[in-house]
Amino acid sequence: MNTIPSAPIKEIYVLSRAQKRLWEVCQDENINGSYNLVSALELTGNLDIGKLRLAWGSVIQKHEVLRTCFVQNQGIKQSYRPYEESHSDLRVVDLRNNENSREIALSQIKIDTCQTFNLNEDILVNISLYLLDQESSIFFLKIHHIIADVWSMKVLVRDLFCAYHTFCQGLQPAINLPSQYKDFVEWQ
């Protein structure tokens, strides 16, 4: 099986053809979250929020595309923030004392889904956990399509919950990948 070679380490990298097209389209101020990819999952059972935070941190560390920022340098290019500077923290919204917790959470998710990312400044991924009661919550992930697609969303969610279960067992999840998105773009 052929593997994609690692891109040389440098400060900026070219965009893929798809990223260039999305960048141009997203310069329109009327996008309204059209290119946000979202995933909302209802979770049941006793959830350890501290371990979920650790798991999310390991996913951010593992997938450097989640640390992408875009810079103007003889055209638009991408760069990757160091993990220590780019941690997108888990936002916890505690609705357990509200009898309409589910409706409030779903309403907020609907609003969050439509909010746009600033491609020049924002970390292009958000994660929230809405606590509904002692045994149920809604996990919400929003990511801009310029750094992910539906397939990669599934990978991220899988990696998050695999890391969560690994932390719950007192172990450390693997954070190394054989190749990153920038490797593919450079190879392309």
JSON list of N, CA and C in Angstrom, two decimals, residues 80-126:
[
{"chain": "A", "resi": 80, "resn": "TYR", "atom": "N", "xyz": [-0.93, 26.07, 10.94]},
{"chain": "A", "resi": 80, "resn": "TYR", "atom": "CA", "xyz": [-1.47, 25.27, 12.03]},
{"chain": "A", "resi": 80, "resn": "TYR", "atom": "C", "xyz": [-0.97, 25.84, 13.35]},
{"chain": "A", "resi": 81, "resn": "ARG", "atom": "N", "xyz": [-1.90, 26.22, 14.21]},
{"chain": "A", "resi": 81, "resn": "ARG", "atom": "CA", "xyz": [-1.53, 26.71, 15.53]},
{"chain": "A", "resi": 81, "resn": "ARG", "atom": "C", "xyz": [-0.92, 25.57, 16.33]},
{"chain": "A", "resi": 82, "resn": "PRO", "atom": "N", "xyz": [0.05, 25.88, 17.17]},
{"chain": "A", "resi": 82, "resn": "PRO", "atom": "CA", "xyz": [0.53, 24.85, 18.09]},
{"chain": "A", "resi": 82, "resn": "PRO", "atom": "C", "xyz": [-0.63, 24.42, 19.01]},
{"chain": "A", "resi": 83, "resn": "TYR", "atom": "N", "xyz": [-0.61, 23.20, 19.42]},
{"chain": "A", "resi": 83, "resn": "TYR", "atom": "CA", "xyz": [-1.67, 22.67, 20.27]},
{"chain": "A", "resi": 83, "resn": "TYR", "atom": "C", "xyz": [-1.92, 23.55, 21.49]},
{"chain": "A", "resi": 84, "resn": "GLU", "atom": "N", "xyz": [-0.84, 23.98, 22.12]},
{"chain": "A", "resi": 84, "resn": "GLU", "atom": "CA", "xyz": [-0.95, 24.78, 23.35]},
{"chain": "A", "resi": 84, "resn": "GLU", "atom": "C", "xyz": [-1.67, 26.11, 23.14]},
{"chain": "A", "resi": 85, "resn": "GLU", "atom": "N", "xyz": [-1.67, 26.61, 21.91]},
{"chain": "A", "resi": 85, "resn": "GLU", "atom": "CA", "xyz": [-2.28, 27.91, 21.61]},
{"chain": "A", "resi": 85, "resn": "GLU", "atom": "C", "xyz": [-3.68, 27.79, 20.99]},
{"chain": "A", "resi": 86, "resn": "SER", "atom": "N", "xyz": [-4.14, 26.59, 20.76]},
{"chain": "A", "resi": 86, "resn": "SER", "atom": "CA", "xyz": [-5.35, 26.46, 19.95]},
{"chain": "A", "resi": 86, "resn": "SER", "atom": "C", "xyz": [-6.44, 25.63, 20.58]},
{"chain": "A", "resi": 87, "resn": "HIS", "atom": "N", "xyz": [-6.31, 25.33, 21.82]},
{"chain": "A", "resi": 87, "resn": "HIS", "atom": "CA", "xyz": [-7.27, 24.41, 22.42]},
{"chain": "A", "resi": 87, "resn": "HIS", "atom": "C", "xyz": [-8.68, 24.99, 22.43]},
{"chain": "A", "resi": 88, "resn": "SER", "atom": "N", "xyz": [-9.53, 24.33, 21.73]},
{"chain": "A", "resi": 88, "resn": "SER", "atom": "CA", "xyz": [-10.96, 24.66, 21.71]},
{"chain": "A", "resi": 88, "resn": "SER", "atom": "C", "xyz": [-11.61, 23.87, 22.83]},
{"chain": "A", "resi": 89, "resn": "ASP", "atom": "N", "xyz": [-11.97, 24.53, 23.90]},
{"chain": "A", "resi": 89, "resn": "ASP", "atom": "CA", "xyz": [-12.44, 23.83, 25.09]},
{"chain": "A", "resi": 89, "resn": "ASP", "atom": "C", "xyz": [-13.89, 23.38, 24.94]},
{"chain": "A", "resi": 90, "resn": "LEU", "atom": "N", "xyz": [-14.21, 22.35, 25.64]},
{"chain": "A", "resi": 90, "resn": "LEU", "atom": "CA", "xyz": [-15.58, 21.85, 25.75]},
{"chain": "A", "resi": 90, "resn": "LEU", "atom": "C", "xyz": [-16.41, 22.88, 26.52]},
{"chain": "A", "resi": 91, "resn": "ARG", "atom": "N", "xyz": [-17.48, 23.36, 25.91]},
{"chain": "A", "resi": 91, "resn": "ARG", "atom": "CA", "xyz": [-18.39, 24.29, 26.59]},
{"chain": "A", "resi": 91, "resn": "ARG", "atom": "C", "xyz": [-19.50, 23.46, 27.24]},
{"chain": "A", "resi": 92, "resn": "VAL", "atom": "N", "xyz": [-19.67, 23.59, 28.53]},
{"chain": "A", "resi": 92, "resn": "VAL", "atom": "CA", "xyz": [-20.69, 22.84, 29.25]},
{"chain": "A", "resi": 92, "resn": "VAL", "atom": "C", "xyz": [-21.82, 23.81, 29.62]},
{"chain": "A", "resi": 93, "resn": "VAL", "atom": "N", "xyz": [-23.04, 23.45, 29.22]},
{"chain": "A", "resi": 93, "resn": "VAL", "atom": "CA", "xyz": [-24.22, 24.24, 29.53]},
{"chain": "A", "resi": 93, "resn": "VAL", "atom": "C", "xyz": [-25.09, 23.40, 30.45]},
{"chain": "A", "resi": 94, "resn": "ASP", "atom": "N", "xyz": [-25.18, 23.80, 31.70]},
{"chain": "A", "resi": 94, "resn": "ASP", "atom": "CA", "xyz": [-25.92, 23.03, 32.70]},
{"chain": "A", "resi": 94, "resn": "ASP", "atom": "C", "xyz": [-27.38, 23.48, 32.75]},
{"chain": "A", "resi": 95, "resn": "LEU", "atom": "N", "xyz": [-28.25, 22.63, 32.23]},
{"chain": "A", "resi": 95, "resn": "LEU", "atom": "CA", "xyz": [-29.69, 22.91, 32.21]},
{"chain": "A", "resi": 95, "resn": "LEU", "atom": "C", "xyz": [-30.46, 21.96, 33.12]},
{"chain": "A", "resi": 96, "resn": "ARG", "atom": "N", "xyz": [-29.77, 21.29, 34.02]},
{"chain": "A", "resi": 96, "resn": "ARG", "atom": "CA", "xyz": [-30.40, 20.25, 34.85]},
{"chain": "A", "resi": 96, "resn": "ARG", "atom": "C", "xyz": [-31.49, 20.79, 35.77]},
{"chain": "A", "resi": 97, "resn": "ASN", "atom": "N", "xyz": [-31.45, 22.06, 36.11]},
{"chain": "A", "resi": 97, "resn": "ASN", "atom": "CA", "xyz": [-32.46, 22.61, 37.01]},
{"chain": "A", "resi": 97, "resn": "ASN", "atom": "C", "xyz": [-33.61, 23.27, 36.26]},
{"chain": "A", "resi": 98, "resn": "ASN", "atom": "N", "xyz": [-33.70, 23.01, 34.96]},
{"chain": "A", "resi": 98, "resn": "ASN", "atom": "CA", "xyz": [-34.73, 23.64, 34.14]},
{"chain": "A", "resi": 98, "resn": "ASN", "atom": "C", "xyz": [-35.65, 22.54, 33.60]},
{"chain": "A", "resi": 99, "resn": "GLU", "atom": "N", "xyz": [-36.95, 22.68, 33.82]},
{"chain": "A", "resi": 99, "resn": "GLU", "atom": "CA", "xyz": [-37.89, 21.64, 33.37]},
{"chain": "A", "resi": 99, "resn": "GLU", "atom": "C", "xyz": [-37.98, 21.56, 31.85]},
{"chain": "A", "resi": 100, "resn": "ASN", "atom": "N", "xyz": [-37.57, 22.59, 31.14]},
{"chain": "A", "resi": 100, "resn": "ASN", "atom": "CA", "xyz": [-37.59, 22.60, 29.68]},
{"chain": "A", "resi": 100, "resn": "ASN", "atom": "C", "xyz": [-36.18, 22.44, 29.10]},
{"chain": "A", "resi": 101, "resn": "SER", "atom": "N", "xyz": [-35.35, 21.68, 29.78]},
{"chain": "A", "resi": 101, "resn": "SER", "atom": "CA", "xyz": [-33.94, 21.59, 29.40]},
{"chain": "A", "resi": 101, "resn": "SER", "atom": "C", "xyz": [-33.73, 21.13, 27.96]},
{"chain": "A", "resi": 102, "resn": "ARG", "atom": "N", "xyz": [-34.47, 20.14, 27.51]},
{"chain": "A", "resi": 102, "resn": "ARG", "atom": "CA", "xyz": [-34.31, 19.63, 26.15]},
{"chain": "A", "resi": 102, "resn": "ARG", "atom": "C", "xyz": [-34.65, 20.71, 25.12]},
{"chain": "A", "resi": 103, "resn": "GLU", "atom": "N", "xyz": [-35.77, 21.40, 25.31]},
{"chain": "A", "resi": 103, "resn": "GLU", "atom": "CA", "xyz": [-36.19, 22.43, 24.37]},
{"chain": "A", "resi": 103, "resn": "GLU", "atom": "C", "xyz": [-35.19, 23.58, 24.34]},
{"chain": "A", "resi": 104, "resn": "ILE", "atom": "N", "xyz": [-34.68, 23.97, 25.50]},
{"chain": "A", "resi": 104, "resn": "ILE", "atom": "CA", "xyz": [-33.69, 25.04, 25.57]},
{"chain": "A", "resi": 104, "resn": "ILE", "atom": "C", "xyz": [-32.42, 24.62, 24.83]},
{"chain": "A", "resi": 105, "resn": "ALA", "atom": "N", "xyz": [-31.96, 23.39, 25.08]},
{"chain": "A", "resi": 105, "resn": "ALA", "atom": "CA", "xyz": [-30.75, 22.90, 24.42]},
{"chain": "A", "resi": 105, "resn": "ALA", "atom": "C", "xyz": [-30.94, 22.86, 22.91]},
{"chain": "A", "resi": 106, "resn": "LEU", "atom": "N", "xyz": [-32.06, 22.32, 22.44]},
{"chain": "A", "resi": 106, "resn": "LEU", "atom": "CA", "xyz": [-32.29, 22.23, 21.00]},
{"chain": "A", "resi": 106, "resn": "LEU", "atom": "C", "xyz": [-32.41, 23.60, 20.35]},
{"chain": "A", "resi": 107, "resn": "SER", "atom": "N", "xyz": [-33.00, 24.54, 21.07]},
{"chain": "A", "resi": 107, "resn": "SER", "atom": "CA", "xyz": [-33.09, 25.91, 20.56]},
{"chain": "A", "resi": 107, "resn": "SER", "atom": "C", "xyz": [-31.70, 26.54, 20.43]},
{"chain": "A", "resi": 108, "resn": "GLN", "atom": "N", "xyz": [-30.87, 26.34, 21.44]},
{"chain": "A", "resi": 108, "resn": "GLN", "atom": "CA", "xyz": [-29.51, 26.88, 21.39]},
{"chain": "A", "resi": 108, "resn": "GLN", "atom": "C", "xyz": [-28.69, 26.22, 20.29]},
{"chain": "A", "resi": 109, "resn": "ILE", "atom": "N", "xyz": [-28.86, 24.91, 20.11]},
{"chain": "A", "resi": 109, "resn": "ILE", "atom": "CA", "xyz": [-28.15, 24.20, 19.05]},
{"chain": "A", "resi": 109, "resn": "ILE", "atom": "C", "xyz": [-28.56, 24.76, 17.69]},
{"chain": "A", "resi": 110, "resn": "LYS", "atom": "N", "xyz": [-29.83, 25.03, 17.52]},
{"chain": "A", "resi": 110, "resn": "LYS", "atom": "CA", "xyz": [-30.31, 25.60, 16.25]},
{"chain": "A", "resi": 110, "resn": "LYS", "atom": "C", "xyz": [-29.65, 26.95, 15.99]},
{"chain": "A", "resi": 111, "resn": "ILE", "atom": "N", "xyz": [-29.55, 27.78, 17.02]},
{"chain": "A", "resi": 111, "resn": "ILE", "atom": "CA", "xyz": [-28.89, 29.09, 16.89]},
{"chain": "A", "resi": 111, "resn": "ILE", "atom": "C", "xyz": [-27.41, 28.91, 16.57]},
{"chain": "A", "resi": 112, "resn": "ASP", "atom": "N", "xyz": [-26.73, 28.04, 17.34]},
{"chain": "A", "resi": 112, "resn": "ASP", "atom": "CA", "xyz": [-25.30, 27.80, 17.14]},
{"chain": "A", "resi": 112, "resn": "ASP", "atom": "C", "xyz": [-25.00, 27.26, 15.74]},
{"chain": "A", "resi": 113, "resn": "THR", "atom": "N", "xyz": [-25.87, 26.43, 15.23]},
{"chain": "A", "resi": 113, "resn": "THR", "atom": "CA", "xyz": [-25.68, 25.84, 13.91]},
{"chain": "A", "resi": 113, "resn": "THR", "atom": "C", "xyz": [-25.57, 26.91, 12.83]},
{"chain": "A", "resi": 114, "resn": "CYS", "atom": "N", "xyz": [-26.33, 27.98, 12.98]},
{"chain": "A", "resi": 114, "resn": "CYS", "atom": "CA", "xyz": [-26.39, 29.04, 11.96]},
{"chain": "A", "resi": 114, "resn": "CYS", "atom": "C", "xyz": [-25.32, 30.11, 12.13]},
{"chain": "A", "resi": 115, "resn": "GLN", "atom": "N", "xyz": [-24.65, 30.14, 13.26]},
{"chain": "A", "resi": 115, "resn": "GLN", "atom": "CA", "xyz": [-23.62, 31.17, 13.46]},
{"chain": "A", "resi": 115, "resn": "GLN", "atom": "C", "xyz": [-22.39, 30.84, 12.63]},
{"chain": "A", "resi": 116, "resn": "THR", "atom": "N", "xyz": [-21.90, 31.86, 11.94]},
{"chain": "A", "resi": 116, "resn": "THR", "atom": "CA", "xyz": [-20.75, 31.65, 11.05]},
{"chain": "A", "resi": 116, "resn": "THR", "atom": "C", "xyz": [-19.44, 31.72, 11.82]},
{"chain": "A", "resi": 117, "resn": "PHE", "atom": "N", "xyz": [-18.45, 31.09, 11.25]},
{"chain": "A", "resi": 117, "resn": "PHE", "atom": "CA", "xyz": [-17.08, 31.20, 11.73]},
{"chain": "A", "resi": 117, "resn": "PHE", "atom": "C", "xyz": [-16.40, 32.33, 10.98]},
{"chain": "A", "resi": 118, "resn": "ASN", "atom": "N", "xyz": [-15.49, 33.01, 11.62]},
{"chain": "A", "resi": 118, "resn": "ASN", "atom": "CA", "xyz": [-14.63, 33.97, 10.95]},
{"chain": "A", "resi": 118, "resn": "ASN", "atom": "C", "xyz": [-13.38, 33.19, 10.52]},
{"chain": "A", "resi": 119, "resn": "LEU", "atom": "N", "xyz": [-13.25, 32.94, 9.23]},
{"chain": "A", "resi": 119, "resn": "LEU", "atom": "CA", "xyz": [-12.15, 32.11, 8.75]},
{"chain": "A", "resi": 119, "resn": "LEU", "atom": "C", "xyz": [-10.78, 32.74, 8.99]},
{"chain": "A", "resi": 120, "resn": "ASN", "atom": "N", "xyz": [-10.74, 34.04, 9.20]},
{"chain": "A", "resi": 120, "resn": "ASN", "atom": "CA", "xyz": [-9.46, 34.72, 9.45]},
{"chain": "A", "resi": 120, "resn": "ASN", "atom": "C", "xyz": [-9.03, 34.65, 10.90]},
{"chain": "A", "resi": 121, "resn": "GLU", "atom": "N", "xyz": [-9.97, 34.41, 11.82]},
{"chain": "A", "resi": 121, "resn": "GLU", "atom": "CA", "xyz": [-9.63, 34.54, 13.23]},
{"chain": "A", "resi": 121, "resn": "GLU", "atom": "C", "xyz": [-10.02, 33.36, 14.10]},
{"chain": "A", "resi": 122, "resn": "ASP", "atom": "N", "xyz": [-11.14, 32.73, 13.80]},
{"chain": "A", "resi": 122, "resn": "ASP", "atom": "CA", "xyz": [-11.70, 31.72, 14.70]},
{"chain": "A", "resi": 122, "resn": "ASP", "atom": "C", "xyz": [-10.99, 30.37, 14.60]},
{"chain": "A", "resi": 123, "resn": "ILE", "atom": "N", "xyz": [-11.03, 29.66, 15.72]},
{"chain": "A", "resi": 123, "resn": "ILE", "atom": "CA", "xyz": [-10.78, 28.22, 15.68]},
{"chain": "A", "resi": 123, "resn": "ILE", "atom": "C", "xyz": [-12.04, 27.65, 15.04]},
{"chain": "A", "resi": 124, "resn": "LEU", "atom": "N", "xyz": [-11.89, 26.82, 14.05]},
{"chain": "A", "resi": 124, "resn": "LEU", "atom": "CA", "xyz": [-13.01, 26.45, 13.19]},
{"chain": "A", "resi": 124, "resn": "LEU", "atom": "C", "xyz": [-13.76, 25.21, 13.65]},
{"chain": "A", "resi": 125, "resn": "VAL", "atom": "N", "xyz": [-13.76, 25.01, 14.95]},
{"chain": "A", "resi": 125, "resn": "VAL", "atom": "CA", "xyz": [-14.49, 23.88, 15.54]},
{"chain": "A", "resi": 125, "resn": "VAL", "atom": "C", "xyz": [-14.98, 24.30, 16.92]},
{"chain": "A", "resi": 126, "resn": "ASN", "atom": "N", "xyz": [-16.23, 23.96, 17.22]},
{"chain": "A", "resi": 126, "resn": "ASN", "atom": "CA", "xyz": [-16.81, 24.20, 18.55]},
{"chain": "A", "resi": 126, "resn": "ASN", "atom": "C", "xyz": [-17.43, 22.90, 19.05]}
]
